[in-house]
GROMACS .gro file of C-alpha atoms in nm:
model
  404
    1UNK     CA    1   4.542  -0.861   3.407
    2UNK     CA    2   4.575  -1.018   3.064
    3UNK     CA    3   4.248  -1.199   3.121
    4UNK     CA    4   4.072  -0.871   3.209
    5UNK     CA    5   4.205  -0.710   2.888
    6UNK     CA    6   4.071  -1.001   2.684
    7UNK     CA    7   3.727  -0.970   2.844
    8UNK     CA    8   3.721  -0.595   2.776
    9UNK     CA    9   3.819  -0.655   2.412
   10UNK     CA   10   3.533  -0.898   2.368
   11UNK     CA   11   3.284  -0.659   2.528
   12UNK     CA   12   3.401  -0.374   2.305
   13UNK     CA   13   3.361  -0.589   1.994
   14UNK     CA   14   3.733  -0.589   1.916
   15UNK     CA   15   3.742  -0.967   1.942
   16UNK     CA   16   3.450  -1.190   1.846
   17UNK     CA   17   3.468  -1.538   1.997
   18UNK     CA   18   3.474  -1.799   1.721
   19UNK     CA   19   3.214  -2.012   1.900
   20UNK     CA   20   2.953  -1.734   1.911
   21UNK     CA   21   2.995  -1.660   1.539
   22UNK     CA   22   2.947  -2.027   1.451
   23UNK     CA   23   2.643  -2.061   1.670
   24UNK     CA   24   2.481  -1.752   1.522
   25UNK     CA   25   2.525  -1.850   1.157
   26UNK     CA   26   2.206  -1.836   0.950
   27UNK     CA   27   2.136  -2.060   0.651
   28UNK     CA   28   2.025  -1.974   0.298
   29UNK     CA   29   1.737  -2.182   0.162
   30UNK     CA   30   1.868  -2.208  -0.193
   31UNK     CA   31   1.569  -2.409  -0.312
   32UNK     CA   32   1.320  -2.139  -0.212
   33UNK     CA   33   1.540  -1.846  -0.325
   34UNK     CA   34   1.521  -1.711  -0.679
   35UNK     CA   35   1.627  -1.453  -0.935
   36UNK     CA   36   1.336  -1.367  -1.164
   37UNK     CA   37   1.278  -1.124  -1.451
   38UNK     CA   38   0.952  -0.952  -1.543
   39UNK     CA   39   0.788  -0.979  -1.883
   40UNK     CA   40   0.909  -1.158  -2.194
   41UNK     CA   41   1.271  -1.173  -2.305
   42UNK     CA   42   1.289  -0.945  -2.608
   43UNK     CA   43   1.666  -0.902  -2.600
   44UNK     CA   44   1.652  -0.597  -2.373
   45UNK     CA   45   1.727  -0.569  -2.000
   46UNK     CA   46   1.421  -0.650  -1.789
   47UNK     CA   47   1.330  -0.562  -1.430
   48UNK     CA   48   1.460  -0.832  -1.197
   49UNK     CA   49   1.388  -0.947  -0.844
   50UNK     CA   50   1.635  -1.128  -0.619
   51UNK     CA   51   1.473  -1.314  -0.327
   52UNK     CA   52   1.697  -1.474  -0.066
   53UNK     CA   53   1.507  -1.697   0.178
   54UNK     CA   54   1.681  -1.738   0.514
   55UNK     CA   55   1.610  -1.931   0.832
   56UNK     CA   56   1.642  -1.611   1.036
   57UNK     CA   57   1.676  -1.239   0.970
   58UNK     CA   58   2.029  -1.097   0.944
   59UNK     CA   59   2.187  -0.751   0.914
   60UNK     CA   60   2.260  -0.667   0.550
   61UNK     CA   61   2.357  -0.397   0.303
   62UNK     CA   62   2.295  -0.362  -0.071
   63UNK     CA   63   2.473  -0.141  -0.326
   64UNK     CA   64   2.585  -0.118  -0.690
   65UNK     CA   65   2.936  -0.079  -0.833
   66UNK     CA   66   3.068  -0.030  -1.187
   67UNK     CA   67   3.333  -0.179  -1.419
   68UNK     CA   68   3.161  -0.419  -1.458
   69UNK     CA   69   2.813  -0.337  -1.334
   70UNK     CA   70   2.754  -0.548  -1.022
   71UNK     CA   71   2.502  -0.581  -0.744
   72UNK     CA   72   2.670  -0.637  -0.408
   73UNK     CA   73   2.478  -0.796  -0.120
   74UNK     CA   74   2.660  -0.825   0.214
   75UNK     CA   75   2.501  -1.027   0.495
   76UNK     CA   76   2.624  -1.076   0.847
   77UNK     CA   77   2.612  -1.412   1.019
   78UNK     CA   78   2.523  -1.631   0.722
   79UNK     CA   79   2.707  -1.940   0.601
   80UNK     CA   80   2.718  -1.996   0.223
   81UNK     CA   81   2.976  -2.275   0.243
   82UNK     CA   82   2.889  -2.567   0.020
   83UNK     CA   83   2.606  -2.385  -0.162
   84UNK     CA   84   2.663  -2.337  -0.534
   85UNK     CA   85   2.530  -2.023  -0.708
   86UNK     CA   86   2.424  -2.249  -0.997
   87UNK     CA   87   2.159  -2.391  -0.762
   88UNK     CA   88   1.980  -2.053  -0.750
   89UNK     CA   89   1.671  -2.053  -0.970
   90UNK     CA   90   1.724  -1.794  -1.246
   91UNK     CA   91   2.103  -1.774  -1.210
   92UNK     CA   92   2.134  -1.786  -1.589
   93UNK     CA   93   1.953  -1.451  -1.624
   94UNK     CA   94   2.279  -1.269  -1.546
   95UNK     CA   95   2.639  -1.306  -1.670
   96UNK     CA   96   2.765  -1.445  -1.339
   97UNK     CA   97   2.690  -1.488  -0.968
   98UNK     CA   98   2.960  -1.546  -0.707
   99UNK     CA   99   2.950  -1.566  -0.330
  100UNK     CA  100   3.161  -1.652  -0.032
  101UNK     CA  101   3.303  -1.524   0.294
  102UNK     CA  102   3.382  -1.152   0.276
  103UNK     CA  103   3.532  -1.102   0.620
  104UNK     CA  104   3.493  -1.270   0.954
  105UNK     CA  105   3.122  -1.325   1.018
  106UNK     CA  106   3.019  -1.168   0.685
  107UNK     CA  107   2.935  -1.321   0.346
  108UNK     CA  108   2.916  -1.139   0.014
  109UNK     CA  109   2.706  -1.209  -0.295
  110UNK     CA  110   2.823  -1.052  -0.621
  111UNK     CA  111   2.577  -1.046  -0.911
  112UNK     CA  112   2.715  -0.928  -1.245
  113UNK     CA  113   2.436  -0.745  -1.425
  114UNK     CA  114   2.377  -0.739  -1.802
  115UNK     CA  115   2.328  -0.360  -1.807
  116UNK     CA  116   2.310  -0.057  -1.576
  117UNK     CA  117   2.039  -0.098  -1.312
  118UNK     CA  118   1.908   0.079  -1.007
  119UNK     CA  119   1.781  -0.073  -0.685
  120UNK     CA  120   1.411   0.014  -0.655
  121UNK     CA  121   1.347  -0.188  -0.340
  122UNK     CA  122   1.561  -0.363  -0.082
  123UNK     CA  123   1.391  -0.492   0.229
  124UNK     CA  124   1.384  -0.785   0.465
  125UNK     CA  125   1.079  -0.948   0.616
  126UNK     CA  126   1.169  -1.071   0.960
  127UNK     CA  127   0.885  -1.297   1.060
  128UNK     CA  128   0.905  -1.675   1.100
  129UNK     CA  129   0.927  -1.931   0.959
  130UNK     CA  130   1.139  -1.801   0.668
  131UNK     CA  131   1.252  -1.438   0.655
  132UNK     CA  132   1.315  -1.306   0.304
  133UNK     CA  133   1.563  -1.048   0.177
  134UNK     CA  134   1.395  -0.905  -0.135
  135UNK     CA  135   1.585  -0.683  -0.381
  136UNK     CA  136   1.414  -0.533  -0.688
  137UNK     CA  137   1.622  -0.402  -0.979
  138UNK     CA  138   1.515  -0.186  -1.270
  139UNK     CA  139   1.722  -0.119  -1.587
  140UNK     CA  140   1.827   0.243  -1.644
  141UNK     CA  141   2.016   0.440  -1.908
  142UNK     CA  142   2.390   0.471  -1.855
  143UNK     CA  143   2.356   0.840  -1.765
  144UNK     CA  144   2.106   0.751  -1.491
  145UNK     CA  145   2.323   0.476  -1.340
  146UNK     CA  146   2.436   0.572  -0.990
  147UNK     CA  147   2.691   0.324  -0.852
  148UNK     CA  148   2.912   0.389  -0.551
  149UNK     CA  149   3.160   0.666  -0.650
  150UNK     CA  150   3.456   0.446  -0.561
  151UNK     CA  151   3.403   0.076  -0.618
  152UNK     CA  152   3.731  -0.007  -0.443
  153UNK     CA  153   3.639   0.189  -0.131
  154UNK     CA  154   3.285   0.056  -0.131
  155UNK     CA  155   3.402  -0.304  -0.155
  156UNK     CA  156   3.654  -0.263   0.126
  157UNK     CA  157   3.462  -0.054   0.375
  158UNK     CA  158   3.173  -0.190   0.576
  159UNK     CA  159   2.928   0.073   0.704
  160UNK     CA  160   2.676   0.014   0.980
  161UNK     CA  161   2.436  -0.254   0.851
  162UNK     CA  162   2.066  -0.195   0.811
  163UNK     CA  163   1.866  -0.231   1.130
  164UNK     CA  164   1.637  -0.532   1.158
  165UNK     CA  165   1.282  -0.417   1.214
  166UNK     CA  166   1.064  -0.591   1.469
  167UNK     CA  167   0.759  -0.736   1.289
  168UNK     CA  168   0.423  -0.597   1.389
  169UNK     CA  169   0.206  -0.826   1.601
  170UNK     CA  170  -0.159  -0.851   1.495
  171UNK     CA  171  -0.431  -0.752   1.741
  172UNK     CA  172  -0.532  -1.041   1.963
  173UNK     CA  173  -0.834  -1.238   1.844
  174UNK     CA  174  -0.821  -1.114   1.483
  175UNK     CA  175  -1.014  -1.343   1.243
  176UNK     CA  176  -1.009  -1.316   0.864
  177UNK     CA  177  -1.243  -1.496   0.624
  178UNK     CA  178  -1.073  -1.604   0.301
  179UNK     CA  179  -1.309  -1.674   0.015
  180UNK     CA  180  -1.149  -1.847  -0.288
  181UNK     CA  181  -1.401  -1.783  -0.564
  182UNK     CA  182  -1.587  -2.049  -0.767
  183UNK     CA  183  -1.513  -2.422  -0.722
  184UNK     CA  184  -1.682  -2.753  -0.790
  185UNK     CA  185  -1.890  -2.752  -1.106
  186UNK     CA  186  -1.799  -2.382  -1.148
  187UNK     CA  187  -1.430  -2.356  -1.253
  188UNK     CA  188  -1.458  -1.981  -1.305
  189UNK     CA  189  -1.252  -1.825  -1.582
  190UNK     CA  190  -1.011  -2.041  -1.781
  191UNK     CA  191  -0.695  -1.960  -1.971
  192UNK     CA  192  -0.369  -2.126  -2.071
  193UNK     CA  193  -0.485  -2.459  -1.930
  194UNK     CA  194  -0.547  -2.310  -1.584
  195UNK     CA  195  -0.875  -2.244  -1.405
  196UNK     CA  196  -0.958  -1.953  -1.181
  197UNK     CA  197  -1.100  -2.183  -0.912
  198UNK     CA  198  -0.774  -2.377  -0.875
  199UNK     CA  199  -0.546  -2.072  -0.893
  200UNK     CA  200  -0.726  -1.878  -0.622
  201UNK     CA  201  -0.757  -2.186  -0.397
  202UNK     CA  202  -0.381  -2.241  -0.416
  203UNK     CA  203  -0.322  -1.877  -0.329
  204UNK     CA  204  -0.575  -1.879  -0.045
  205UNK     CA  205  -0.413  -2.182   0.118
  206UNK     CA  206  -0.072  -2.011   0.101
  207UNK     CA  207  -0.218  -1.693   0.246
  208UNK     CA  208  -0.387  -1.889   0.525
  209UNK     CA  209  -0.054  -2.045   0.625
  210UNK     CA  210   0.113  -1.702   0.636
  211UNK     CA  211  -0.166  -1.548   0.844
  212UNK     CA  212  -0.177  -1.837   1.088
  213UNK     CA  213   0.201  -1.813   1.130
  214UNK     CA  214   0.139  -1.458   1.254
  215UNK     CA  215  -0.125  -1.573   1.501
  216UNK     CA  216  -0.424  -1.459   1.293
  217UNK     CA  217  -0.737  -1.675   1.292
  218UNK     CA  218  -0.856  -1.782   0.947
  219UNK     CA  219  -1.183  -1.929   0.824
  220UNK     CA  220  -1.193  -2.060   0.466
  221UNK     CA  221  -1.518  -2.068   0.271
  222UNK     CA  222  -1.377  -2.370   0.087
  223UNK     CA  223  -1.060  -2.575   0.127
  224UNK     CA  224  -1.098  -2.798  -0.177
  225UNK     CA  225  -1.255  -2.802  -0.522
  226UNK     CA  226  -1.614  -2.777  -0.403
  227UNK     CA  227  -1.898  -2.538  -0.478
  228UNK     CA  228  -2.023  -2.305  -0.202
  229UNK     CA  229  -2.313  -2.069  -0.268
  230UNK     CA  230  -2.256  -1.695  -0.233
  231UNK     CA  231  -2.505  -1.673   0.051
  232UNK     CA  232  -2.332  -1.956   0.237
  233UNK     CA  233  -1.989  -1.791   0.199
  234UNK     CA  234  -2.089  -1.477   0.387
  235UNK     CA  235  -2.282  -1.682   0.645
  236UNK     CA  236  -1.967  -1.886   0.720
  237UNK     CA  237  -1.771  -1.565   0.776
  238UNK     CA  238  -2.038  -1.429   1.010
  239UNK     CA  239  -2.063  -1.756   1.206
  240UNK     CA  240  -1.685  -1.750   1.261
  241UNK     CA  241  -1.696  -1.393   1.390
  242UNK     CA  242  -1.472  -1.270   1.107
  243UNK     CA  243  -1.338  -0.915   1.132
  244UNK     CA  244  -1.267  -0.899   0.758
  245UNK     CA  245  -1.401  -1.081   0.451
  246UNK     CA  246  -1.157  -1.118   0.159
  247UNK     CA  247  -1.289  -1.274  -0.161
  248UNK     CA  248  -1.019  -1.386  -0.406
  249UNK     CA  249  -1.058  -1.408  -0.784
  250UNK     CA  250  -0.855  -1.416  -1.105
  251UNK     CA  251  -1.113  -1.346  -1.368
  252UNK     CA  252  -1.121  -1.298  -1.744
  253UNK     CA  253  -1.222  -1.004  -1.959
  254UNK     CA  254  -1.188  -0.949  -2.333
  255UNK     CA  255  -0.827  -0.921  -2.451
  256UNK     CA  256  -0.667  -0.587  -2.365
  257UNK     CA  257  -0.953  -0.479  -2.141
  258UNK     CA  258  -0.795  -0.555  -1.803
  259UNK     CA  259  -0.463  -0.651  -1.644
  260UNK     CA  260  -0.309  -0.609  -1.301
  261UNK     CA  261  -0.446  -0.648  -0.951
  262UNK     CA  262  -0.777  -0.475  -0.873
  263UNK     CA  263  -0.968  -0.447  -0.546
  264UNK     CA  264  -1.343  -0.387  -0.525
  265UNK     CA  265  -1.569  -0.255  -0.252
  266UNK     CA  266  -1.951  -0.262  -0.241
  267UNK     CA  267  -2.162  -0.019  -0.438
  268UNK     CA  268  -2.509  -0.125  -0.559
  269UNK     CA  269  -2.512   0.164  -0.805
  270UNK     CA  270  -2.183   0.073  -0.975
  271UNK     CA  271  -2.246   0.073  -1.348
  272UNK     CA  272  -1.901   0.035  -1.501
  273UNK     CA  273  -1.916  -0.215  -1.787
  274UNK     CA  274  -1.629  -0.439  -1.675
  275UNK     CA  275  -1.772  -0.458  -1.322
  276UNK     CA  276  -2.109  -0.563  -1.464
  277UNK     CA  277  -1.941  -0.834  -1.672
  278UNK     CA  278  -1.751  -0.966  -1.370
  279UNK     CA  279  -2.061  -0.959  -1.149
  280UNK     CA  280  -2.246  -1.166  -1.406
  281UNK     CA  281  -1.961  -1.420  -1.415
  282UNK     CA  282  -1.929  -1.439  -1.035
  283UNK     CA  283  -2.297  -1.496  -0.973
  284UNK     CA  284  -2.431  -1.696  -1.267
  285UNK     CA  285  -2.381  -2.031  -1.095
  286UNK     CA  286  -2.569  -1.926  -0.784
  287UNK     CA  287  -2.869  -1.875  -1.010
  288UNK     CA  288  -2.810  -2.223  -1.154
  289UNK     CA  289  -2.792  -2.358  -0.798
  290UNK     CA  290  -3.132  -2.213  -0.723
  291UNK     CA  291  -3.039  -1.913  -0.509
  292UNK     CA  292  -3.224  -1.600  -0.620
  293UNK     CA  293  -2.988  -1.307  -0.570
  294UNK     CA  294  -3.223  -1.059  -0.730
  295UNK     CA  295  -3.490  -1.048  -0.462
  296UNK     CA  296  -3.587  -0.722  -0.293
  297UNK     CA  297  -3.523  -0.667   0.077
  298UNK     CA  298  -3.817  -0.536   0.276
  299UNK     CA  299  -3.802  -0.166   0.355
  300UNK     CA  300  -3.705  -0.202   0.720
  301UNK     CA  301  -3.424  -0.450   0.646
  302UNK     CA  302  -3.293  -0.220   0.374
  303UNK     CA  303  -3.284   0.078   0.607
  304UNK     CA  304  -3.109  -0.121   0.881
  305UNK     CA  305  -2.848  -0.262   0.643
  306UNK     CA  306  -2.780   0.079   0.492
  307UNK     CA  307  -2.733   0.216   0.841
  308UNK     CA  308  -2.486  -0.063   0.928
  309UNK     CA  309  -2.292   0.001   0.609
  310UNK     CA  310  -2.225   0.360   0.713
  311UNK     CA  311  -1.977   0.199   0.953
  312UNK     CA  312  -1.847  -0.101   0.757
  313UNK     CA  313  -1.816   0.060   0.414
  314UNK     CA  314  -1.549   0.318   0.508
  315UNK     CA  315  -1.357   0.043   0.686
  316UNK     CA  316  -1.365  -0.169   0.370
  317UNK     CA  317  -1.235   0.125   0.169
  318UNK     CA  318  -0.954   0.187   0.417
  319UNK     CA  319  -0.843  -0.175   0.383
  320UNK     CA  320  -0.847  -0.142   0.004
  321UNK     CA  321  -0.610   0.153   0.035
  322UNK     CA  322  -0.380  -0.043   0.266
  323UNK     CA  323  -0.358  -0.319   0.005
  324UNK     CA  324  -0.296  -0.101  -0.300
  325UNK     CA  325  -0.035   0.115  -0.129
  326UNK     CA  326   0.150  -0.196  -0.010
  327UNK     CA  327   0.129  -0.351  -0.358
  328UNK     CA  328   0.282  -0.037  -0.508
  329UNK     CA  329   0.569  -0.050  -0.255
  330UNK     CA  330   0.632  -0.418  -0.334
  331UNK     CA  331   0.630  -0.363  -0.709
  332UNK     CA  332   0.312  -0.564  -0.775
  333UNK     CA  333   0.149  -0.472  -1.105
  334UNK     CA  334  -0.173  -0.278  -1.053
  335UNK     CA  335  -0.472  -0.212  -1.275
  336UNK     CA  336  -0.493   0.143  -1.407
  337UNK     CA  337  -0.775   0.199  -1.155
  338UNK     CA  338  -0.669  -0.031  -0.870
  339UNK     CA  339  -0.961   0.049  -0.636
  340UNK     CA  340  -1.308   0.021  -0.786
  341UNK     CA  341  -1.669  -0.030  -0.678
  342UNK     CA  342  -1.903  -0.308  -0.784
  343UNK     CA  343  -2.230  -0.477  -0.688
  344UNK     CA  344  -2.079  -0.819  -0.616
  345UNK     CA  345  -2.310  -1.013  -0.385
  346UNK     CA  346  -2.025  -1.140  -0.164
  347UNK     CA  347  -1.964  -0.776  -0.068
  348UNK     CA  348  -2.321  -0.714   0.051
  349UNK     CA  349  -2.265  -0.811   0.414
  350UNK     CA  350  -2.359  -0.501   0.616
  351UNK     CA  351  -2.178  -0.608   0.934
  352UNK     CA  352  -1.836  -0.726   0.806
  353UNK     CA  353  -1.588  -0.507   0.615
  354UNK     CA  354  -1.560  -0.686   0.280
  355UNK     CA  355  -1.349  -0.656  -0.033
  356UNK     CA  356  -1.308  -0.859  -0.349
  357UNK     CA  357  -0.953  -0.883  -0.486
  358UNK     CA  358  -0.887  -0.972  -0.845
  359UNK     CA  359  -0.529  -1.098  -0.805
  360UNK     CA  360  -0.488  -1.056  -1.178
  361UNK     CA  361  -0.673  -1.155  -1.491
  362UNK     CA  362  -0.628  -1.508  -1.621
  363UNK     CA  363  -0.708  -1.370  -1.966
  364UNK     CA  364  -0.382  -1.167  -1.955
  365UNK     CA  365  -0.067  -1.371  -2.026
  366UNK     CA  366   0.154  -1.179  -1.780
  367UNK     CA  367  -0.105  -1.195  -1.500
  368UNK     CA  368  -0.154  -1.566  -1.562
  369UNK     CA  369   0.222  -1.629  -1.546
  370UNK     CA  370   0.236  -1.437  -1.218
  371UNK     CA  371  -0.041  -1.646  -1.066
  372UNK     CA  372   0.148  -1.962  -1.159
  373UNK     CA  373   0.478  -1.827  -1.018
  374UNK     CA  374   0.542  -1.924  -0.650
  375UNK     CA  375   0.775  -1.626  -0.611
  376UNK     CA  376   0.510  -1.376  -0.724
  377UNK     CA  377   0.246  -1.541  -0.507
  378UNK     CA  378   0.479  -1.519  -0.208
  379UNK     CA  379   0.518  -1.144  -0.263
  380UNK     CA  380   0.142  -1.099  -0.289
  381UNK     CA  381   0.090  -1.308   0.025
  382UNK     CA  382   0.331  -1.074   0.206
  383UNK     CA  383   0.139  -0.771   0.073
  384UNK     CA  384  -0.192  -0.902   0.204
  385UNK     CA  385  -0.059  -1.025   0.538
  386UNK     CA  386   0.110  -0.690   0.603
  387UNK     CA  387  -0.201  -0.502   0.492
  388UNK     CA  388  -0.427  -0.707   0.718
  389UNK     CA  389  -0.205  -0.649   1.021
  390UNK     CA  390  -0.173  -0.277   0.948
  391UNK     CA  391  -0.545  -0.237   0.889
  392UNK     CA  392  -0.633  -0.430   1.206
  393UNK     CA  393  -0.399  -0.215   1.416
  394UNK     CA  394  -0.562   0.093   1.265
  395UNK     CA  395  -0.903  -0.053   1.350
  396UNK     CA  396  -0.802  -0.114   1.709
  397UNK     CA  397  -0.678   0.244   1.743
  398UNK     CA  398  -1.001   0.378   1.589
  399UNK     CA  399  -1.215   0.177   1.830
  400UNK     CA  400  -1.005   0.291   2.124
  401UNK     CA  401  -1.072   0.654   2.032
  402UNK     CA  402  -1.448   0.590   1.993
  403UNK     CA  403  -1.468   0.435   2.341
  404UNK     CA  404  -1.326   0.743   2.509
   0.00000   0.00000   0.00000
């Protein structure tokens, strides 16, 4: 009888066997986790981002309390034993960080904040190999600070944790062409000792790893510091049967003229000055290489390509909207006009939806710092991977409707 009561207690969750808790414990990757602040330190509170990299997704909750102002992060099934908060990159940005076991099976992280803040984003990516709990904080005036009404009650009570979302699976057979701009004798734009060619190659390799981890096929137009002509780049994508062509850049414009991520789609009539300047920079070395990009197509070819673009162009524009909306949700800095049109030759392919993404502008100090920051690049990789999966699922649904 006593044995039956014990079994019932376990099934009802009144008793949790010690062995199952120990087996289920997740680990925090302290080396990959970070606390970062945006912009320069001018003595005022800055927006901050706390990224906790785990070896598996866990239930969690996030809230703020007062006296003093603190961020509380509770996570179920994670073991912080033996990990020192001083090992967290950026721990010195705040007055103090403490963590430890909160109650059986739960750990708590307490971050003392230098001023009143609000949580602008708290979400967990759940895909392998390393799920990330990402918490964005923004400073607010004292009158706008909204902590839990009762810090004591909030710290003692444990509501139902956030549900873990099942990550979306990409459509089977999806192939993406990644095109890191420039390379070889063409370093692209330069600033602060960095070159555009190296920055975008580093990012493209990180993005490739993330996409392949999701089961997405990837073809790279270059994998090292080599020069590939514009014509060859699109041919490689077509030969691989790519469903999407994504050209990556981090260009330069005169000081104050551009900052933030910008995504371009094809338009031969685009006449905006900055787009013309960028087109000239992107394509000057193809002219040096001996490829004439200014030739006229014959009339029939022009008509056929224009007809094909009536299908691919809207699909390119839909992908651009997926990217910019996801960037806004993830707090990625955007250009004042995040979606623009340009006559970049790598976007001319009539049969493959194509976009060119300026990750940022190397001529802007903040953008350049972002591109050099592994944490920022990881967030942008997540943006693009999520956008590609969402766009591809939308594409599959669209094609399903057309076949009916």
